[in-house]
Amino acid sequence: MSTGVLARRRSARGATALRGGPVLRPSPYLVCGALFWLVMSLAYWRVPLCCDAGQHAAVIERLRVDLLHPRHPMADLP
């Protein structure tokens, strides 16, 4: 037998189709972004929405009274 038959063929560097595709290596921006999204999603469920909606309603009420010079929505300050 010849040595060429017994020798194994090696794939060329960069030929990902022969080795099962590219290796998933997420960038640091993707990791930080996913972590930030997870923390903000968990924080969203901890804060009650009713208080936030009340503050928005107070701002709309103050803007309705005086559009150019609204007063502070939580305190009665200019």
Tab-separated table of N, CA, C and O in Angstrom:
chain	number	residue	atom	x	y	z
A	1	MET	N	0.832	-1.183	0.000
A	1	MET	CA	0.000	0.000	0.000
A	1	MET	C	0.873	1.242	0.000
A	1	MET	O	1.941	1.252	0.589
A	2	SER	N	0.343	2.252	-0.594
A	2	SER	CA	1.115	3.485	-0.642
A	2	SER	C	0.807	4.326	0.590
A	2	SER	O	-0.250	4.210	1.217
A	3	THR	N	1.724	5.196	0.940
A	3	THR	CA	1.537	6.046	2.116
A	3	THR	C	0.467	7.095	1.885
A	3	THR	O	-0.106	7.604	2.827
A	4	GLY	N	0.187	7.412	0.643
A	4	GLY	CA	-0.840	8.411	0.337
A	4	GLY	C	-2.235	7.929	0.700
A	4	GLY	O	-3.104	8.700	1.064
A	5	VAL	N	-2.480	6.632	0.620
A	5	VAL	CA	-3.800	6.090	0.930
A	5	VAL	C	-4.020	6.070	2.434
A	5	VAL	O	-5.107	6.336	2.924
A	6	LEU	N	-2.979	5.755	3.180
A	6	LEU	CA	-3.127	5.675	4.626
A	6	LEU	C	-3.100	7.041	5.305
A	6	LEU	O	-3.585	7.186	6.421
A	7	ALA	N	-2.525	8.029	4.659
A	7	ALA	CA	-2.447	9.362	5.263
A	7	ALA	C	-3.832	10.004	5.265
A	7	ALA	O	-4.599	9.875	4.317
A	8	ARG	N	-4.142	10.656	6.344
A	8	ARG	CA	-5.419	11.336	6.461
A	8	ARG	C	-5.340	12.711	5.839
A	8	ARG	O	-4.350	13.416	6.010
A	9	ARG	N	-6.374	13.101	5.169
A	9	ARG	CA	-6.403	14.444	4.586
A	9	ARG	C	-6.784	15.446	5.658
A	9	ARG	O	-7.731	15.229	6.416
A	10	ARG	N	-6.031	16.508	5.726
A	10	ARG	CA	-6.352	17.580	6.671
A	10	ARG	C	-7.088	18.686	5.935
A	10	ARG	O	-6.792	18.969	4.779
A	11	SER	N	-8.034	19.305	6.606
A	11	SER	CA	-8.761	20.402	5.977
A	11	SER	C	-7.894	21.657	6.004
A	11	SER	O	-7.076	21.855	6.889
A	12	ALA	N	-8.102	22.478	5.020
A	12	ALA	CA	-7.355	23.725	4.935
A	12	ALA	C	-7.854	24.689	5.998
A	12	ALA	O	-9.015	24.656	6.406
A	13	ARG	N	-6.964	25.538	6.450
A	13	ARG	CA	-7.362	26.547	7.437
A	13	ARG	C	-8.390	27.488	6.821
A	13	ARG	O	-8.232	27.939	5.696
A	14	GLY	N	-9.437	27.766	7.573
A	14	GLY	CA	-10.480	28.661	7.093
A	14	GLY	C	-11.603	27.954	6.365
A	14	GLY	O	-12.580	28.578	5.999
A	15	ALA	N	-11.494	26.674	6.135
A	15	ALA	CA	-12.549	25.934	5.454
A	15	ALA	C	-13.551	25.467	6.505
A	15	ALA	O	-13.507	24.344	6.983
A	16	THR	N	-14.441	26.338	6.893
A	16	THR	CA	-15.363	26.024	7.983
A	16	THR	C	-16.420	25.020	7.576
A	16	THR	O	-17.014	24.370	8.424
A	17	ALA	N	-16.692	24.893	6.291
A	17	ALA	CA	-17.697	23.934	5.856
A	17	ALA	C	-17.249	22.505	6.156
A	17	ALA	O	-18.079	21.620	6.347
A	18	LEU	N	-15.963	22.280	6.227
A	18	LEU	CA	-15.462	20.942	6.497
A	18	LEU	C	-15.387	20.630	7.989
A	18	LEU	O	-15.307	19.488	8.383
A	19	ARG	N	-15.399	21.676	8.817
A	19	ARG	CA	-15.259	21.463	10.256
A	19	ARG	C	-16.532	21.740	11.039
A	19	ARG	O	-16.499	21.867	12.235
A	20	GLY	N	-17.641	21.902	10.406
A	20	GLY	CA	-18.894	22.050	11.128
A	20	GLY	C	-19.366	23.475	11.305
A	20	GLY	O	-20.254	23.731	12.096
A	21	GLY	N	-18.801	24.429	10.648
A	21	GLY	CA	-19.282	25.798	10.721
A	21	GLY	C	-18.470	26.646	11.675
A	21	GLY	O	-17.569	26.174	12.359
A	22	PRO	N	-18.803	27.923	11.728
A	22	PRO	CA	-18.039	28.846	12.574
A	22	PRO	C	-18.324	28.620	14.057
A	22	PRO	O	-19.401	28.168	14.450
A	23	VAL	N	-17.372	28.945	14.860
A	23	VAL	CA	-17.515	28.842	16.307
A	23	VAL	C	-18.177	30.122	16.804
A	23	VAL	O	-17.777	31.219	16.422
A	24	LEU	N	-19.190	29.988	17.635
A	24	LEU	CA	-19.906	31.148	18.160
A	24	LEU	C	-19.062	31.815	19.233
A	24	LEU	O	-18.806	31.236	20.292
A	25	ARG	N	-18.601	33.011	18.952
A	25	ARG	CA	-17.841	33.810	19.918
A	25	ARG	C	-18.503	35.172	20.003
A	25	ARG	O	-18.233	36.048	19.193
A	26	PRO	N	-19.369	35.374	20.992
A	26	PRO	CA	-20.062	36.668	21.081
A	26	PRO	C	-19.086	37.776	21.466
A	26	PRO	O	-18.141	37.564	22.206
A	27	SER	N	-19.352	38.953	20.937
A	27	SER	CA	-18.498	40.093	21.248
A	27	SER	C	-18.775	40.573	22.664
A	27	SER	O	-19.838	40.288	23.239
A	28	PRO	N	-17.860	41.318	23.258
A	28	PRO	CA	-18.111	41.861	24.601
A	28	PRO	C	-19.322	42.780	24.633
A	28	PRO	O	-20.016	42.875	25.646
A	29	TYR	N	-19.595	43.468	23.518
A	29	TYR	CA	-20.760	44.346	23.466
A	29	TYR	C	-22.058	43.546	23.543
A	29	TYR	O	-23.020	43.971	24.196
A	30	LEU	N	-22.085	42.391	22.900
A	30	LEU	CA	-23.266	41.542	22.952
A	30	LEU	C	-23.469	40.998	24.366
A	30	LEU	O	-24.597	40.960	24.870
A	31	VAL	N	-22.402	40.605	25.015
A	31	VAL	CA	-22.498	40.075	26.384
A	31	VAL	C	-22.969	41.169	27.337
A	31	VAL	O	-23.886	40.959	28.146
A	32	CYS	N	-22.368	42.356	27.261
A	32	CYS	CA	-22.773	43.456	28.148
A	32	CYS	C	-24.205	43.899	27.857
A	32	CYS	O	-24.968	44.198	28.789
A	33	GLY	N	-24.567	43.939	26.585
A	33	GLY	CA	-25.926	44.323	26.233
A	33	GLY	C	-26.958	43.329	26.733
A	33	GLY	O	-28.015	43.708	27.227
A	34	ALA	N	-26.658	42.051	26.617
A	34	ALA	CA	-27.581	41.026	27.100
A	34	ALA	C	-27.696	41.069	28.623
A	34	ALA	O	-28.793	40.919	29.176
A	35	LEU	N	-26.574	41.301	29.291
A	35	LEU	CA	-26.608	41.408	30.755
A	35	LEU	C	-27.406	42.632	31.198
A	35	LEU	O	-28.209	42.557	32.131
A	36	PHE	N	-27.205	43.747	30.510
A	36	PHE	CA	-27.963	44.968	30.827
A	36	PHE	C	-29.453	44.747	30.595
A	36	PHE	O	-30.284	45.153	31.409
A	37	TRP	N	-29.805	44.087	29.483
A	37	TRP	CA	-31.213	43.809	29.194
A	37	TRP	C	-31.833	42.923	30.273
A	37	TRP	O	-32.969	43.153	30.698
A	38	LEU	N	-31.086	41.931	30.732
A	38	LEU	CA	-31.592	41.037	31.763
A	38	LEU	C	-31.834	41.779	33.074
A	38	LEU	O	-32.890	41.630	33.702
A	39	VAL	N	-30.879	42.609	33.480
A	39	VAL	CA	-31.027	43.365	34.729
A	39	VAL	C	-32.194	44.337	34.639
A	39	VAL	O	-32.997	44.449	35.572
A	40	MET	N	-32.322	45.042	33.516
A	40	MET	CA	-33.417	45.995	33.365
A	40	MET	C	-34.772	45.291	33.291
A	40	MET	O	-35.768	45.808	33.808
A	41	SER	N	-34.819	44.124	32.691
A	41	SER	CA	-36.076	43.375	32.634
A	41	SER	C	-36.501	42.914	34.026
A	41	SER	O	-37.686	42.976	34.373
A	42	LEU	N	-35.544	42.467	34.808
A	42	LEU	CA	-35.873	42.052	36.176
A	42	LEU	C	-36.267	43.251	37.036
A	42	LEU	O	-37.174	43.152	37.864
A	43	ALA	N	-35.611	44.391	36.836
A	43	ALA	CA	-35.959	45.589	37.600
A	43	ALA	C	-37.343	46.098	37.216
A	43	ALA	O	-38.058	46.651	38.053
A	44	TYR	N	-37.721	45.929	35.959
A	44	TYR	CA	-39.037	46.387	35.514
A	44	TYR	C	-40.153	45.677	36.268
A	44	TYR	O	-41.167	46.287	36.611
A	45	TRP	N	-39.982	44.403	36.551
A	45	TRP	CA	-41.022	43.647	37.232
A	45	TRP	C	-41.077	43.954	38.720
A	45	TRP	O	-42.067	43.666	39.374
A	46	ARG	N	-40.008	44.531	39.269
A	46	ARG	CA	-39.988	44.857	40.698
A	46	ARG	C	-40.670	46.190	41.007
A	46	ARG	O	-41.139	46.406	42.113
A	47	VAL	N	-40.696	47.114	40.045
A	47	VAL	CA	-41.255	48.444	40.268
A	47	VAL	C	-42.723	48.434	39.861
A	47	VAL	O	-43.056	48.033	38.751
A	48	PRO	N	-43.611	48.868	40.741
A	48	PRO	CA	-45.031	48.892	40.369
A	48	PRO	C	-45.306	49.966	39.316
A	48	PRO	O	-44.774	51.069	39.367
A	49	LEU	N	-46.105	49.628	38.326
A	49	LEU	CA	-46.409	50.536	37.232
A	49	LEU	C	-47.390	51.624	37.645
A	49	LEU	O	-47.405	52.700	37.066
A	50	CYS	N	-48.171	51.399	38.695
A	50	CYS	CA	-49.196	52.362	39.086
A	50	CYS	C	-48.589	53.700	39.489
A	50	CYS	O	-49.124	54.752	39.178
A	51	CYS	N	-47.468	53.684	40.166
A	51	CYS	CA	-46.839	54.936	40.613
A	51	CYS	C	-46.310	55.724	39.431
A	51	CYS	O	-46.388	56.949	39.398
A	52	ASP	N	-45.750	55.046	38.460
A	52	ASP	CA	-45.213	55.711	37.288
A	52	ASP	C	-46.335	56.343	36.471
A	52	ASP	O	-46.194	57.461	35.982
A	53	ALA	N	-47.438	55.655	36.329
A	53	ALA	CA	-48.570	56.200	35.576
A	53	ALA	C	-49.147	57.428	36.272
A	53	ALA	O	-49.567	58.385	35.611
A	54	GLY	N	-49.138	57.443	37.595
A	54	GLY	CA	-49.624	58.611	38.336
A	54	GLY	C	-48.749	59.833	38.123
A	54	GLY	O	-49.239	60.959	38.013
A	55	GLN	N	-47.438	59.628	38.043
A	55	GLN	CA	-46.529	60.751	37.790
A	55	GLN	C	-46.744	61.303	36.384
A	55	GLN	O	-46.740	62.528	36.190
A	56	HIS	N	-46.950	60.439	35.416
A	56	HIS	CA	-47.208	60.908	34.056
A	56	HIS	C	-48.525	61.678	33.996
A	56	HIS	O	-48.613	62.703	33.309
A	57	ALA	N	-49.524	61.225	34.704
A	57	ALA	CA	-50.801	61.933	34.724
A	57	ALA	C	-50.648	63.308	35.383
A	57	ALA	O	-51.251	64.293	34.929
A	58	ALA	N	-49.827	63.407	36.417
A	58	ALA	CA	-49.601	64.697	37.068
A	58	ALA	C	-48.879	65.670	36.133
A	58	ALA	O	-49.187	66.865	36.106
A	59	VAL	N	-47.938	65.169	35.363
A	59	VAL	CA	-47.236	66.032	34.408
A	59	VAL	C	-48.202	66.541	33.347
A	59	VAL	O	-48.189	67.733	32.999
A	60	ILE	N	-49.042	65.682	32.829
A	60	ILE	CA	-50.019	66.096	31.814
A	60	ILE	C	-50.971	67.145	32.381
A	60	ILE	O	-51.302	68.130	31.719
A	61	GLU	N	-51.374	66.973	33.627
A	61	GLU	CA	-52.272	67.942	34.265
A	61	GLU	C	-51.595	69.301	34.405
A	61	GLU	O	-52.196	70.343	34.129
A	62	ARG	N	-50.324	69.309	34.822
A	62	ARG	CA	-49.599	70.581	34.962
A	62	ARG	C	-49.366	71.240	33.605
A	62	ARG	O	-49.406	72.458	33.502
A	63	LEU	N	-49.109	70.451	32.573
A	63	LEU	CA	-48.932	71.015	31.238
A	63	LEU	C	-50.246	71.555	30.678
A	63	LEU	O	-50.244	72.520	29.914
A	64	ARG	N	-51.349	70.937	31.062
A	64	ARG	CA	-52.649	71.421	30.593
A	64	ARG	C	-52.967	72.789	31.183
A	64	ARG	O	-53.516	73.659	30.508
A	65	VAL	N	-52.579	73.005	32.433
A	65	VAL	CA	-52.862	74.278	33.092
A	65	VAL	C	-52.011	75.402	32.490
A	65	VAL	O	-52.515	76.473	32.167
A	66	ASP	N	-50.701	75.173	32.356
A	66	ASP	CA	-49.801	76.197	31.817
A	66	ASP	C	-48.720	75.499	30.995
A	66	ASP	O	-47.776	74.944	31.546
A	67	LEU	N	-48.879	75.565	29.658
A	67	LEU	CA	-47.997	74.819	28.776
A	67	LEU	C	-46.575	75.370	28.759
A	67	LEU	O	-45.616	74.603	28.736
A	68	LEU	N	-46.412	76.681	28.787
A	68	LEU	CA	-45.077	77.257	28.675
A	68	LEU	C	-44.321	77.289	30.006
A	68	LEU	O	-43.096	77.263	30.019
A	69	HIS	N	-45.012	77.360	31.117
A	69	HIS	CA	-44.363	77.413	32.433
A	69	HIS	C	-45.043	76.426	33.390
A	69	HIS	O	-45.734	76.832	34.329
A	70	PRO	N	-44.844	75.130	33.160
A	70	PRO	CA	-45.509	74.161	34.049
A	70	PRO	C	-44.840	74.118	35.424
A	70	PRO	O	-43.660	74.385	35.571
A	71	ARG	N	-45.631	73.786	36.410
A	71	ARG	CA	-45.107	73.647	37.762
A	71	ARG	C	-44.621	72.215	37.962
A	71	ARG	O	-44.917	71.334	37.177
A	72	HIS	N	-43.862	72.003	39.003
A	72	HIS	CA	-43.312	70.677	39.307
A	72	HIS	C	-44.465	69.703	39.572
A	72	HIS	O	-45.380	70.024	40.326
A	73	PRO	N	-44.457	68.504	38.976
A	73	PRO	CA	-45.613	67.603	39.116
A	73	PRO	C	-45.741	66.976	40.503
A	73	PRO	O	-46.853	66.662	40.936
A	74	MET	N	-44.648	66.803	41.239
A	74	MET	CA	-44.734	66.125	42.539
A	74	MET	C	-44.797	67.127	43.693
A	74	MET	O	-45.384	66.843	44.718
A	75	ALA	N	-44.192	68.269	43.538
A	75	ALA	CA	-44.229	69.316	44.564
A	75	ALA	C	-44.829	70.545	43.924
A	75	ALA	O	-44.764	70.739	42.719
A	76	ASP	N	-45.379	71.397	44.724
A	76	ASP	CA	-46.015	72.588	44.181
A	76	ASP	C	-44.974	73.690	44.032
A	76	ASP	O	-45.065	74.742	44.656
A	77	LEU	N	-43.970	73.413	43.198
A	77	LEU	CA	-42.879	74.365	42.969
A	77	LEU	C	-42.890	74.789	41.518
A	77	LEU	O	-43.334	74.060	40.642
A	78	PRO	N	-42.398	76.004	41.241
A	78	PRO	CA	-42.312	76.438	39.835
A	78	PRO	C	-41.237	75.667	39.078
A	78	PRO	O	-40.343	75.134	39.633
